[in-house]
Each structure stands twice: as structure tokens, then as C-alpha cells.
XYZ file of C-alpha atoms in Angstrom:
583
model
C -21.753 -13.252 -5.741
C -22.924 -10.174 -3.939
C -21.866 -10.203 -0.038
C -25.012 -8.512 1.240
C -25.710 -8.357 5.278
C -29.234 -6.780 5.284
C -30.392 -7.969 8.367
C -27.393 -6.181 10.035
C -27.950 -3.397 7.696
C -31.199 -2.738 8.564
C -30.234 -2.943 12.461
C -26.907 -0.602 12.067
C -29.786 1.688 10.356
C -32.156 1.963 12.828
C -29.412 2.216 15.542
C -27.712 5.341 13.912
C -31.272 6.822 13.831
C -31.960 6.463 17.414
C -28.410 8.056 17.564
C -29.237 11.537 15.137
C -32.673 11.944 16.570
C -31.692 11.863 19.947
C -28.573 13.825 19.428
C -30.605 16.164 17.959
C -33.111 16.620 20.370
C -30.529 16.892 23.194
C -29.040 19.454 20.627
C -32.184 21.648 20.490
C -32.291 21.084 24.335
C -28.931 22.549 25.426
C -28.584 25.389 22.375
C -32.417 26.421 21.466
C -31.556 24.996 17.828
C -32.311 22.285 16.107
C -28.374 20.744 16.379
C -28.886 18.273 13.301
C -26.474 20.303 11.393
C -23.814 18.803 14.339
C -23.913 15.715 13.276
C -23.369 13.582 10.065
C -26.507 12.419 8.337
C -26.291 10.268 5.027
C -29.317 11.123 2.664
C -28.632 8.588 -0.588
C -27.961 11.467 -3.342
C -25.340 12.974 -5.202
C -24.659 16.264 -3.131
C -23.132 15.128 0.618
C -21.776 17.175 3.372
C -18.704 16.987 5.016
C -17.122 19.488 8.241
C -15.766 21.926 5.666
C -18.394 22.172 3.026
C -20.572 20.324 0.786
C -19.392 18.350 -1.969
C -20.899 16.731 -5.530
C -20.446 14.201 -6.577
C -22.206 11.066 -9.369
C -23.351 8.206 -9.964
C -21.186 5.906 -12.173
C -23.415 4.539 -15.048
C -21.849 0.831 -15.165
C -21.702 -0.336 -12.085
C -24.171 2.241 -9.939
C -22.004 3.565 -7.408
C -21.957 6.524 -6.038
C -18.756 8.187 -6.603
C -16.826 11.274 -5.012
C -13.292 12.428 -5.986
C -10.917 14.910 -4.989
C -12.588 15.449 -1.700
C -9.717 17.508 0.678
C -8.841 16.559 3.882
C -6.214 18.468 4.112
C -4.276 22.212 3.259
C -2.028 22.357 0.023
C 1.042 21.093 1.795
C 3.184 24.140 -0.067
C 5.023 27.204 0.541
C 5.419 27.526 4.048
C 3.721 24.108 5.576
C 5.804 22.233 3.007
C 7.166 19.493 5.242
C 4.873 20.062 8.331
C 2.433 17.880 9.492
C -1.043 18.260 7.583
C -3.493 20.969 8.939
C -7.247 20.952 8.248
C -8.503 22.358 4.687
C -10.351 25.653 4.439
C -13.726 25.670 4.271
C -15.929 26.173 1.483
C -19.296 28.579 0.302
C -21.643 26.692 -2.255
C -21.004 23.105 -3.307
C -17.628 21.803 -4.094
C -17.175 19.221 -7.813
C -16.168 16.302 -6.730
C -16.664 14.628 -9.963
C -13.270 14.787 -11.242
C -10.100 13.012 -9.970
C -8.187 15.107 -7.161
C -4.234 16.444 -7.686
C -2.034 13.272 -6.962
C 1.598 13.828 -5.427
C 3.739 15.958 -7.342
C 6.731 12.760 -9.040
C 8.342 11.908 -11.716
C 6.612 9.805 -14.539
C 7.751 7.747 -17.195
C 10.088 9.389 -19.457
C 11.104 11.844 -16.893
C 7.473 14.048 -17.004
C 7.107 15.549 -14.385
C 2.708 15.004 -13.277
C 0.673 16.063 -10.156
C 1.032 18.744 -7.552
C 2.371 19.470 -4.244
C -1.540 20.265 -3.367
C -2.547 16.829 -2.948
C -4.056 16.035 0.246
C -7.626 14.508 -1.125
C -9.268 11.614 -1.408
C -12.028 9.586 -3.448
C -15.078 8.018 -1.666
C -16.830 4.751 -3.291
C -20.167 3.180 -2.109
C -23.618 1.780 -3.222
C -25.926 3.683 -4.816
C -28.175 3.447 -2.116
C -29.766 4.556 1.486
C -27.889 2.283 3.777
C -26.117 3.698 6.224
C -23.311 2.670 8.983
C -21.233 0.499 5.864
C -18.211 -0.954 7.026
C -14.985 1.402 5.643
C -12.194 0.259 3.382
C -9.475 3.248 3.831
C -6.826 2.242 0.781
C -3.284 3.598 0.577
C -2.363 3.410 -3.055
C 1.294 1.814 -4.266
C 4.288 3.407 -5.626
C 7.205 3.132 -3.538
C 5.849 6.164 -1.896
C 7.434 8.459 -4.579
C 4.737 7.573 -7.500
C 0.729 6.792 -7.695
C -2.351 7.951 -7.212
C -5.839 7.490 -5.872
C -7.329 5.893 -8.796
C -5.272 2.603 -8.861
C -7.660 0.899 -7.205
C -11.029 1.286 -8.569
C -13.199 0.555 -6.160
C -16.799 0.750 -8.017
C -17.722 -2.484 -7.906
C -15.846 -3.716 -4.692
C -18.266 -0.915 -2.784
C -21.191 -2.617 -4.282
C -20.390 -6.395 -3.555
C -18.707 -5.627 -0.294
C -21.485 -3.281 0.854
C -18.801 -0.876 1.971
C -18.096 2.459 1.924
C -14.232 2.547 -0.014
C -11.519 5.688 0.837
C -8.838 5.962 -1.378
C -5.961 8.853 -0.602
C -3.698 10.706 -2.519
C -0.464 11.853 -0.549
C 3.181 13.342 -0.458
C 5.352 11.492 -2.067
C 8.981 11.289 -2.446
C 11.785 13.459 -0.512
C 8.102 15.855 0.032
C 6.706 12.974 1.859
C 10.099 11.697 3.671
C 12.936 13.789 4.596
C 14.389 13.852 7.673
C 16.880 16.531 7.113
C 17.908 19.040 10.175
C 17.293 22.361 9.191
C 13.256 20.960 8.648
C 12.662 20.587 12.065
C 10.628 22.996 14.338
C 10.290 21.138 17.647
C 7.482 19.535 16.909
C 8.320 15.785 17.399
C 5.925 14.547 14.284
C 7.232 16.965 11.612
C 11.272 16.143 12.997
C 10.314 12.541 12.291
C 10.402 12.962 8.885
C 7.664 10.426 7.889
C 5.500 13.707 7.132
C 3.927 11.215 4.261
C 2.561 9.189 7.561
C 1.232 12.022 8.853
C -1.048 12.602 5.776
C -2.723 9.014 6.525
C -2.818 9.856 9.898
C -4.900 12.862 9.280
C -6.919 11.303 6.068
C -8.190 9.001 9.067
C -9.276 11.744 11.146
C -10.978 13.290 8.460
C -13.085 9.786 7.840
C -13.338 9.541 11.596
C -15.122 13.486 11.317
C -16.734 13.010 8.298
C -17.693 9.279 6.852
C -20.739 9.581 8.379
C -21.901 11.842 6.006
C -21.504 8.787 3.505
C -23.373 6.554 5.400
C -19.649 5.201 6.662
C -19.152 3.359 10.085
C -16.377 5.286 11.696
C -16.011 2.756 14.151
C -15.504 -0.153 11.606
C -12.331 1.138 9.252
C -10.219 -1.136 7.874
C -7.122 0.379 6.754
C -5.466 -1.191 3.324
C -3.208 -0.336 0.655
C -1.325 -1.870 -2.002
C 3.049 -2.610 -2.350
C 4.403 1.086 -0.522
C 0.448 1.436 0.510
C 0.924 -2.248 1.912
C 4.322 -1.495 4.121
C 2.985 1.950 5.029
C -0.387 -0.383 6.587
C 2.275 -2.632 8.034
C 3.908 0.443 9.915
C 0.557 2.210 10.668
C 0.309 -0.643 12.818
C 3.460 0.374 14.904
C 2.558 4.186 15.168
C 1.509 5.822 18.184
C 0.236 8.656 16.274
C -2.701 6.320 14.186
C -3.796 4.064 17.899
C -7.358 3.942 17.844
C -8.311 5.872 14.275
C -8.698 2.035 12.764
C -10.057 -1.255 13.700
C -8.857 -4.020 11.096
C -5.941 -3.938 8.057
C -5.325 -5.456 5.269
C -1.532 -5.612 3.624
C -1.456 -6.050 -0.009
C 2.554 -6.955 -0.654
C 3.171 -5.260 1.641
C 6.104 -6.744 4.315
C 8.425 -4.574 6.844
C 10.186 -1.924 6.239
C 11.960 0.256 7.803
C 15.174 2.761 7.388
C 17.481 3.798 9.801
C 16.589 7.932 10.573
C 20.394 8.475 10.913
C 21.739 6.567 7.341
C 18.460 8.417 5.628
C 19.908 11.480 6.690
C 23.071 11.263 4.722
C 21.171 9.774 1.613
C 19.084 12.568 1.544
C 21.732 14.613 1.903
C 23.961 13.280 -1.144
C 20.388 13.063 -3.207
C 20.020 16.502 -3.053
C 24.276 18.145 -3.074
C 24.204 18.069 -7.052
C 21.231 20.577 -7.111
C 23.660 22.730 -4.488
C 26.019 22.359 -6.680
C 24.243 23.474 -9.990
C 22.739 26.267 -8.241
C 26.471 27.486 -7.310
C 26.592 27.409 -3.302
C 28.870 25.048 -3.488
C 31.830 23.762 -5.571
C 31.795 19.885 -4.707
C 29.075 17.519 -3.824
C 31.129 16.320 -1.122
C 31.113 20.233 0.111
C 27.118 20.107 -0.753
C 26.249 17.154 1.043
C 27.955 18.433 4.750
C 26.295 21.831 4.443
C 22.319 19.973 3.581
C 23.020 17.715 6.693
C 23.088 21.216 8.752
C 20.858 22.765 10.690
C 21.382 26.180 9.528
C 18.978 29.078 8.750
C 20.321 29.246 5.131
C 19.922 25.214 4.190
C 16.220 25.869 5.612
C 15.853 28.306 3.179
C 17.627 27.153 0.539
C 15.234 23.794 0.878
C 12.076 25.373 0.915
C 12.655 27.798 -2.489
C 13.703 24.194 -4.152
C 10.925 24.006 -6.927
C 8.901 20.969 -6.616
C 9.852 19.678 -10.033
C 13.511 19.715 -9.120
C 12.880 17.764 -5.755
C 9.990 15.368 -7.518
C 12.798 13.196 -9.555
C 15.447 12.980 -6.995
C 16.109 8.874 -5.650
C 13.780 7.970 -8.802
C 14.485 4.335 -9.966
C 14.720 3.035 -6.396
C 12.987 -0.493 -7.527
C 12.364 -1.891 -4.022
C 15.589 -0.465 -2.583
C 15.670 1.475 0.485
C 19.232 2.565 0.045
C 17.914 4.022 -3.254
C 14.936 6.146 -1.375
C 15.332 5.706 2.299
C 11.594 6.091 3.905
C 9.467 5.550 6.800
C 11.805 6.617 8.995
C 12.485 4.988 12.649
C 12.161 8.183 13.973
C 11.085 7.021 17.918
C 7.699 9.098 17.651
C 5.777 8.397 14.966
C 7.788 5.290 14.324
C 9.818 3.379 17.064
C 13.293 3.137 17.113
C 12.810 -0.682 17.402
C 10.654 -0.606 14.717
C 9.057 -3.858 14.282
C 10.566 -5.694 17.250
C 8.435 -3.454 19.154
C 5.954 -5.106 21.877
C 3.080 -2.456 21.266
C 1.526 -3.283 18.221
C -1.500 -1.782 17.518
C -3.482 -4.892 17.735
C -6.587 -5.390 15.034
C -7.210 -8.319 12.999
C -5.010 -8.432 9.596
C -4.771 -9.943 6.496
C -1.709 -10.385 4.574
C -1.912 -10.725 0.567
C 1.227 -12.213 -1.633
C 1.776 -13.561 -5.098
C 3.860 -16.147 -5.552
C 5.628 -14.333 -8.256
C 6.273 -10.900 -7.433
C 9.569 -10.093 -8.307
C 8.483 -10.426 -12.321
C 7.504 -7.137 -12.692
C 10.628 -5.471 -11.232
C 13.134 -8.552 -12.546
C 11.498 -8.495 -16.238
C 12.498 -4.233 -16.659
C 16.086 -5.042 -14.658
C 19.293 -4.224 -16.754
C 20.075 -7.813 -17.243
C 16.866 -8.671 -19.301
C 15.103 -5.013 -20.420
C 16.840 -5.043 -23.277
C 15.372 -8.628 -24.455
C 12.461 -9.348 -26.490
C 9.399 -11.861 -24.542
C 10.175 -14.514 -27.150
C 13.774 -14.631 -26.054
C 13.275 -14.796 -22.081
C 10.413 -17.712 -23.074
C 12.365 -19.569 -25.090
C 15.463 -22.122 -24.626
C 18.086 -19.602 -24.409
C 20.746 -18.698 -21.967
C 18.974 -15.659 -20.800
C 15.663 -17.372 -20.448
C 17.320 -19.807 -18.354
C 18.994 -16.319 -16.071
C 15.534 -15.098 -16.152
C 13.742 -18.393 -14.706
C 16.288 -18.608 -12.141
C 15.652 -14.780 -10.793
C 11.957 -15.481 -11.085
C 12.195 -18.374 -8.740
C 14.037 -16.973 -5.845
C 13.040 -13.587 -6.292
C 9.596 -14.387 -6.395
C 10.067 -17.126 -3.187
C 11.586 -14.255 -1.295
C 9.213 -12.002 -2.034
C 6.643 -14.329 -1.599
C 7.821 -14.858 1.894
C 8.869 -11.546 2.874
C 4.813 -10.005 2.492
C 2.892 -12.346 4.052
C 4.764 -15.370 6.280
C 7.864 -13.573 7.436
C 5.973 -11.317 8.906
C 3.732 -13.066 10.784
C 5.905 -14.989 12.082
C 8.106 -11.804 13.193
C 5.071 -10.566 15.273
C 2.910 -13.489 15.803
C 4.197 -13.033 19.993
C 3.889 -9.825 20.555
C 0.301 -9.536 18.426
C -3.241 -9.791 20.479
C -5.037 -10.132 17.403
C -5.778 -12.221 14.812
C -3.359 -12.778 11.699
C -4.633 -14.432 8.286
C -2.492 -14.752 5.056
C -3.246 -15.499 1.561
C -1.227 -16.193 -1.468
C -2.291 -16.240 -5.295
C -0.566 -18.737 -7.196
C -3.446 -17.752 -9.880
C -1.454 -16.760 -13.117
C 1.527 -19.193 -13.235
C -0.510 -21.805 -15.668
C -0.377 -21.363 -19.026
C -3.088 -23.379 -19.886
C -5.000 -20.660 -17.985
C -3.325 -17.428 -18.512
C -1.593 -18.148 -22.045
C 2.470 -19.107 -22.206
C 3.605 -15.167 -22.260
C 1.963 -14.348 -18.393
C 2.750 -17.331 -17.058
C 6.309 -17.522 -18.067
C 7.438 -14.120 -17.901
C 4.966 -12.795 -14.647
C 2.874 -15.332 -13.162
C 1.448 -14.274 -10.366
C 3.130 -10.864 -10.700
C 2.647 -7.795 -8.103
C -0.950 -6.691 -7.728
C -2.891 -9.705 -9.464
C -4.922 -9.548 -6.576
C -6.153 -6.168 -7.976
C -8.658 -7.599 -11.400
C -10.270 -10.153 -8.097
C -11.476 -7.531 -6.149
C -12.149 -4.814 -8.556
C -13.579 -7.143 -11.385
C -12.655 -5.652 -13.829
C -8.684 -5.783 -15.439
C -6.735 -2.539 -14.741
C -2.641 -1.414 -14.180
C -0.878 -4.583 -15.150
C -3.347 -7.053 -15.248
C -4.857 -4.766 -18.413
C -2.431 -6.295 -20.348
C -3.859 -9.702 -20.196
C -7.792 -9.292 -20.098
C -8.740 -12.590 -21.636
C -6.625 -14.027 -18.419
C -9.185 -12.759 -15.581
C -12.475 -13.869 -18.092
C -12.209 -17.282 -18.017
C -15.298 -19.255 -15.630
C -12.633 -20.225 -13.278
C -11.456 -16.590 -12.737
C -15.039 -15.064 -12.336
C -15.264 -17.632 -9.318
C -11.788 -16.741 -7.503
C -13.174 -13.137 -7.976
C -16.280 -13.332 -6.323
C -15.189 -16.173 -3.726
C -11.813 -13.445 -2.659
C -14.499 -10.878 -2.697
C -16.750 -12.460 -0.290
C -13.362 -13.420 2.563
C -12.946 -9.823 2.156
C -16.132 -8.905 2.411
C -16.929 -11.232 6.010
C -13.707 -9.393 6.552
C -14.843 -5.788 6.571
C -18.048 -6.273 8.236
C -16.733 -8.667 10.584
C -13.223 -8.949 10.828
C -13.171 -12.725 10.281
C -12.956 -13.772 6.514
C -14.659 -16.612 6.857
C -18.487 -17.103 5.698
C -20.904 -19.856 4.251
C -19.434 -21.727 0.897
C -16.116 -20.613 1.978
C -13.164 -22.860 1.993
C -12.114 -21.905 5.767
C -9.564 -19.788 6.383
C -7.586 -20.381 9.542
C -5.580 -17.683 11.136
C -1.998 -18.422 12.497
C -1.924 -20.385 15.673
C 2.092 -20.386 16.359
C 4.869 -19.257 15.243
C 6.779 -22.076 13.721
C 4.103 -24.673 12.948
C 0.170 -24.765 12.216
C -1.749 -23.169 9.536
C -0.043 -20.847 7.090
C -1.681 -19.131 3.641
C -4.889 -19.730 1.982
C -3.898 -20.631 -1.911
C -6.172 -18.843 -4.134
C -5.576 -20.396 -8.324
C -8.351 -21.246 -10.748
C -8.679 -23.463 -13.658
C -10.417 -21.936 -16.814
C -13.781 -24.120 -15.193
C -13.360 -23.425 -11.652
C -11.888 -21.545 -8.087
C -9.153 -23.737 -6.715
C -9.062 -22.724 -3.042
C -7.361 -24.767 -0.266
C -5.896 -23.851 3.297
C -2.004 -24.686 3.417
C 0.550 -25.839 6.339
C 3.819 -25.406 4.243
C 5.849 -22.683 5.353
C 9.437 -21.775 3.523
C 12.132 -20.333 4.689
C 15.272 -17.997 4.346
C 17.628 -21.137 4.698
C 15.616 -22.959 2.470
C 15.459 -20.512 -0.115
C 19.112 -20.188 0.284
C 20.233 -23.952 0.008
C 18.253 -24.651 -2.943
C 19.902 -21.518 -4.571
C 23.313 -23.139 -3.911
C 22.557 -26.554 -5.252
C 20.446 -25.291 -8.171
C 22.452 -25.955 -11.265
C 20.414 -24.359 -13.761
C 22.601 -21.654 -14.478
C 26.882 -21.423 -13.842
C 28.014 -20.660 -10.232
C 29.801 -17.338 -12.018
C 26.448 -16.396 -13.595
C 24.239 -17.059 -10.638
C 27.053 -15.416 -8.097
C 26.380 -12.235 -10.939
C 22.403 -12.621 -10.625
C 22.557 -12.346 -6.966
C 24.460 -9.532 -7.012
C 22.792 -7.075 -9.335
C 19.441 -8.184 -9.541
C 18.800 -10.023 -5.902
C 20.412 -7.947 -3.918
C 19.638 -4.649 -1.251
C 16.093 -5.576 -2.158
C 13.085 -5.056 0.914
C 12.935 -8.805 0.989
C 16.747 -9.745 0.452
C 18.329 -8.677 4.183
C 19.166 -12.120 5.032
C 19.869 -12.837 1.424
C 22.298 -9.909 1.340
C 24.063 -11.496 4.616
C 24.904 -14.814 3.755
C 26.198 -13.707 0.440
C 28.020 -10.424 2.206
C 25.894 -7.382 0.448
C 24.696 -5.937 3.664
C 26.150 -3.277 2.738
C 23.222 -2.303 0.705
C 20.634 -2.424 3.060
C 19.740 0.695 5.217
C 16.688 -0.847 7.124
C 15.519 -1.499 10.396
C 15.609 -5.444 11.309
């Protein structure tokens, strides 16, 4: 299924060149020149402009897209405007390559390898291999936990093509180079104090598609901003910020839920994150004595904090696996974040989508201490820690599962003028489907949205190829790929041989998520009303006797616990300890 609007195409066309002509002649009127240079014109090739300099890009020989990476939008964020806010990028003589994948955030890798740069403000550009101009945008923050990732996890060659859209993807500061809120960083200037300098990237990655998507036949009044796990919370907070009211028009959350961390706890994390490298650099004798002197807002910590190699600052918090008292980020910093975070009454109101699996605690419960160390045939078989394992994957993938998509709406649903959708794949947990080892062990694990709207297996889902072939999967593809493609150009999912797709309508009752599963013949789409809920989640926890009440109390504590989506769970049971987030 290709989602095609030619008719609107052909009248966004002819409307953007009324625009350039007469911008140009009023131009030529006012300045003796010609003025077309002024403003962005798309001519279907290769080579493109942009505000800085011209860039080259190709043509990708499978699908037919036209393809530019590594595009800057910003200054290397080093030396000296490490941790400020993003300034513009130099400009350029001749034509830039853009054929080649940009620097992604400087962070630790598997194995403790240390990949990417602290120069890292770019971004890829997807869209048809053709002359149609004023697309719809797609602006995708990529995943991570905001201290790993890149650009390229979502490969967007295809989705361009059958969306008719123009897809962004950024690469950004990550880790305690993207968040730190400690004193002796700030100048005054109420966005760099904040912290959330990783924020500020997007913020100005938008700008630069506001200045320059034109010049890829993009609609800079129609961006939808997405992204993907930390991509999907930093969406969720984008649409809180001050700083970002007005650069976008729709979003779309992929797992992503809200989060938030206390500026003042952050502080002291950061602080004790960083006191052993004080210490092994011999300032001082105890990290006790090294945390104090990082928290202040002396001359000497400044420096001391900007001479810190980027490799030594790159593996600090690592390991965090969904835990903000691990990496404390996105800071409630009362500028570029409220201080009431999501409780806040100003939302920045454009239609949203919410994506969840049902199962998306798999792929951090199945590498936890209590099961890495287990072969798949033991967790699928009849065995005491296959039994552990099912009973983590059940309420860690119900919480979860309600902490992305329904939790939140139902958080904001008063204070929101705009429309709210959600959707939930329970595609993956049959193994008549998917095979026995997906289905028990992941299911619908975190990002199997990602094959449906690239079409094509990548990250995870790689690992299971035959699972996204199957007639019935080729279907959910192309009929997720057409809601999101109504989406972008309209901002409204819904579209002709659609199963419809209601948005929320209250806050306690009324529609809920769109199910999205497949048999090996066929989509299986249908609109639900069931909503769960904290309390329920917790009762059936208490009377489920699959495991002992000493084993499960165990479970909840190391593996459940101080999680984004466990705050309530972390309550009842008396771990709120863990938890350094903003309700």
C-alpha cells in the first residue's frame, strides 16, 4: 500500500510556486536582484542547498529515495561551547558529502568502546526520489536512554516513499554532555543553567528544518515531531517546553511515557557520578570530599569540568536500564522544562499519537541479573526460572504497557486542546506466528513497531526476520503505515479501508488503544475500550501464585523496581526511595 495524496500534492505545488515567484519578484523589486537565492527552492536532484552551504547527497538503489546524511545544524558542541546551548554551523565553499552517516554522540558501547564524537550536531534527510514539493515532515529523535544511539536507527527509506514525506532524523548530546545541571556550568543564560542542553539540540535541529526543509521540498509548517523510547519521552517533554512552542505541529511518542527528574536530586547524582574521576586525578582524597567540591560553583570545578576528556565523561551513569536514579535527565529546570513538569496547564497542544507494546519490559528483563546468565531453552521451558521470568514479563510488560501510552493520556487528557490517539501492538506474543523463542521470551518487545513502518527488519527485530514476512505481517505493515501516513499529512490517522481509530473522549471511560496483531494470513486490527490500571496491576500481582511470596517480594525488588513506569509500583511496595522523578 502506497499512501499517495496527489491531488493535494499537486495543489501544495502550485501554491509554493505562486509563493517563490512572487517572492522573487518582490525580491528583485526592493534589492535590484533577482532574490531567488532568499528563499528555499527544491529542484528533485542529488545536490540541495541549505542556509550554510550546499550539500550531496544519493539516491538509494533499493528503495529510490533520495538520501542525505550528516547534514549540520549545528557547531561541534566542544572546547569552549561544551555545555552551551547549540549555535549555528559555519558555513561552507563548494559542496558538502552528505553521503556518509554523520558523527553520533560521543558514549559508551558494548564492551566498554568508547564510539562517536562530541561533534555531533547533524542530521539525515529521507524523501522520494522525486519533484514534489511541500511533503509533510517526520522530525525523529532516535532512542537510547539519551546516553546511546544514533541517527540511523530508524531507517526511513521506504517510510519517505509510502508516506510521501520528507523524514529528519538527529544525532545529539548524549549522556552527562547532553544533561548536567551542575553549578559551576552556568553563565546566566537561563537555557544552558537548565541543564537539558540535549533539549536544546532538538530545539535548534527544528529551527534548522524550519530555515532549511524547504530546500527538500519539506513543509515547514506541517512537522511532526517523533522519536523512539528516550526519543519518545524527550517528544513527550518537547510538548511541555516553552523553548520548542510553535517550531512543530503534530507528535508522535514511540514508548515513550513521562519523565521527569528533580533539577535539585540530579545535582547530587551528577555530582557523586563524577567524585571518583576527582579522586583519580588527585584533587581530592575521598569521594565524599569530591562530590561537595563538583556541586560548587567555583572557577576551578568549571575548569576542572571542561579539560575532562570526553571518553572519561562518555561512560559515567552507563547501565542505567530505565532508571532515572541511575542517569537523572530532562531536568525540571522551570525554563526549558517546568517545575511542575507534566501537571502543567500549558501544553503545547498538537494532535499526538502514542505507540506501546504490550511486552516491553522483555528486552531490559531478559539481560537483568536474575536471568542473563540463563540459556533461552531454560527461561522457555518448565523450570523455576522460566516461571520468575513469565511472572516479570507480565507485570513488567503491563506497566510498561500502561505507562507509554494510557497513563499518559489520561494524566493530560484535561489540560490538552488537542487530539490524543493511542495504539498498542500485541503483534509478536503468538507463537504460531512469530515461532515459540519471540513469543515467549519478547513478544511484543520495545520497538516492534520499528520492521511496520520501515519494512524492512532492523535493531532487534533483525533477529527474527522470518517473523515480520509472513502475509499477515506485510498487511499490519502497510495498514500502520497508511494511519501514519493520514497522520502526517493530516493529523488524523484515519483514512479509507481503515479500521477507525477513535481518539480519547474522557478521562476515565470511552475509547482507549487501537490493537494492531496479525495472523500469518492476515492484519488483525480492532479499536479497544479496556483500560488497566495501577491498582489492577497491583492486586493481580498479590494474588498471583505462580511464583512464592519470598521470590516474587525478591522480583519486585531488583528487577521491578525505580523503573520510569514503576513510581506507584515503588510506593505501595515502599521503594520510593529509588525514584528521582517529577510526578
Amino acid at each position: 500500500m502506497v499512501y499517495v495524496k496527489a491531488a493535494r500534492v499537486g495543489e501544495k505545488r502550485a501554491a509554493l510556486l505562486f509563493l517563490v515567484i512572487a517572492g522573487a519578484l518582490f525580491s528583485a523589486c526592493t534589492s535590484g536582484g533577482t532574490g531567488l537565492a532568499q528563499l528555499p527552492v527544491y529542484v528533485n536532484g542529488t545536490v540541495q542547498d541549505t542556509e550554510f552551504g550546499k550539500v550531496q547527497g544519493a539516491v538509494d538503489g533499493e528503495s529510490n529515495a533520495l538520501i542525505f546524511k550528516g547534514i549540520p545544524y549545528g557547531k561541534a558542541p566542544e572546547g569552549e561551547l561544551r555545555w552551551k546551548a547549540p549555535v549555528d554551523p559555519e558555513s561552507w565553499e563548494g559542496i558538502l558529502d552528505a553521503t556518509r552517516s554523520g558523527n553520533m554522540g560521543i558514549q559508551a558501547a558494548r564492551g566498554g568502546e568508547i564510539i562517536g564524537s562530541e561533534d555531533c550536531l547533524n542530521l539525515d534527510i529521507y524523501r522520494p526520489n522525486s519533484d514534489e514539493q511541500s511533503l509533510p515532515v517526520l522530525f525523529y529523535i532516535h532512542g537510547g536512554n539519551n546516553q546511546t544511539g544514533a541517527s540511523g536507527e530508524l531507517n526511513a527509506r521506504y517510510l519517505s516513499i509510502l508516506t510521501d514525506s520528507v523524514v529528519v532524523s538527529a544525532n545529539y548530546r548524549l549522556g552527562l554532555l547532553g544533561f548536567n545541571n551542575l553549578p559551576a556550568l552556568r553563565t546566566g543564560d537561563r537555557g544552558e543553567d537548565s541543564g537539558n542542553y540535549t533539549v536544546l539540540d532538538i530545539a535548534k535541529a527544528l529551527d534548522w528544518v524550519q530555515a532549511n526543509i524547504g530546500f527538500f521540498g519539506g513543509d515547514p509548517g506541517n512537522v511532526t515531531i517523533s522519536g523512539f523510547s528516550a526519543g519518545g519521552r524527550d517528544v513527550m517533554a518537547l510538548l511541555i517546553s516553552p523553548v520548542v512552542k510553535g517550531k512543530f505541529h503534530k507528535a508522535l511518542s514511540f514508548s515513550g511515557g513521562m519523565t521527569l527528574a528533580d533539577s535539585a536530586l540530579s545535582t547530587g547524582l551528577i555530582a557523586g557520578a563524577i567524585a571518583p574521576l576527582v579522586v583519580e586525578d588527585g584533587i581530592k582524597a575521598t569521594e565524599e570530599e569530591a562530590a561537595v567540591w563538583v556541586m560548587s560553583p567555583e572557577e576551578d570545578v568549571k575548569d576542572y569540568l571542561y579539560g575532562l576528556p570526553a571518553d572519561r565523561l562518555a561512560p559515567l551513569m552507563a547501565n542505567a536500564g530505565i532508571r532515572m536514579a541511575v542517569f537523572p535527565h530532562l531536568y525540571n529546570d522551570g525554563y526549558v522544562l517546568p517545575e511542575e513538569g507534566f501537571a502543567t496547564k500549558k501544553y503545547n497542544d498538537v494532535p499526538l499519537i502514542m505507540v506501546t507494546g504490550s511486552q516491553e519490559f522483555t528486552l531490559f528483563s531478559r539481560w537483568d541479573s536474575p536471568f542473563v546468565m540463563y540459556p533461552d531453552e531454560v527461561l522457555l521451558g518448565d523450570t523455576e526460572e522460566a516461571k520468575n521470568y513469565r511472572f516479570v514479563k507480565e507485570y513488567g510488560g503491563r506497566l510498561y504497557e500502561l505507562f507509554n501510552a494510557q497513563e499518559s493520556a489520561e494524566k493530560m487528557f484535561d489540560s490538552y486542546d488537542a487530539p490524543i490517539y493511542t495504539v498498542d501492538f500485541d503483534f509478536g506474543n503468538d507463537p504460531e506466528v512469530v515461532g515459540e523463542g519471540m513469543a515467549g521470551l519478547f513478544g511484543s518487545f520495545h520497538g516492534i513497531w520499528i520492521p511496520f513502518l520501515a519494512h524492512e527488519p532492523s535493531g532487534f527485530s533483525s533477529l527474527f526476520p522470518a517473523s515480520f514476512e509472513s502475509p499477515g505481517a506485510r498487511e499490519l505493515a502497510d495498514k500502520f503505515t497508511a494511519y501514519i501516513g493520514h497522520f502526517l499529512w493530516e493529523g488524523d490517522p484515519n483514512g479509507e479501508d481503515l479500521v477507525t481509530w477513535e481518539s480519547w473522549n474522557s478521562a476515565d471511560s470511552g475509547p482507549s488503544q487501537l490493537k494492531l496483531d496479525a495472523t500469518r494470513e492476515k492484519a488483525v486490527i480492532t479499536m479497544s475500550r479496556e483500560r488497566d490500571s495501577y491498582g489492577k496491576i497491583l492486586e493481580d500481582m498479590e494474588k498471583d501464585k505462580s511464583v512464592s511470596e519470598e521470590v516474587k517480594a525478591e522480583l519486585i525488588k531488583t528487577t521491578l523496581s525505580g523503573r520510569w513506569f514503576s513510581k506507584g509500583l515503588d510506593d505501595y511496595f515502599g521503594n520510593s526511595n529509588l525514584w528521582v522523578g517529577v510526578e
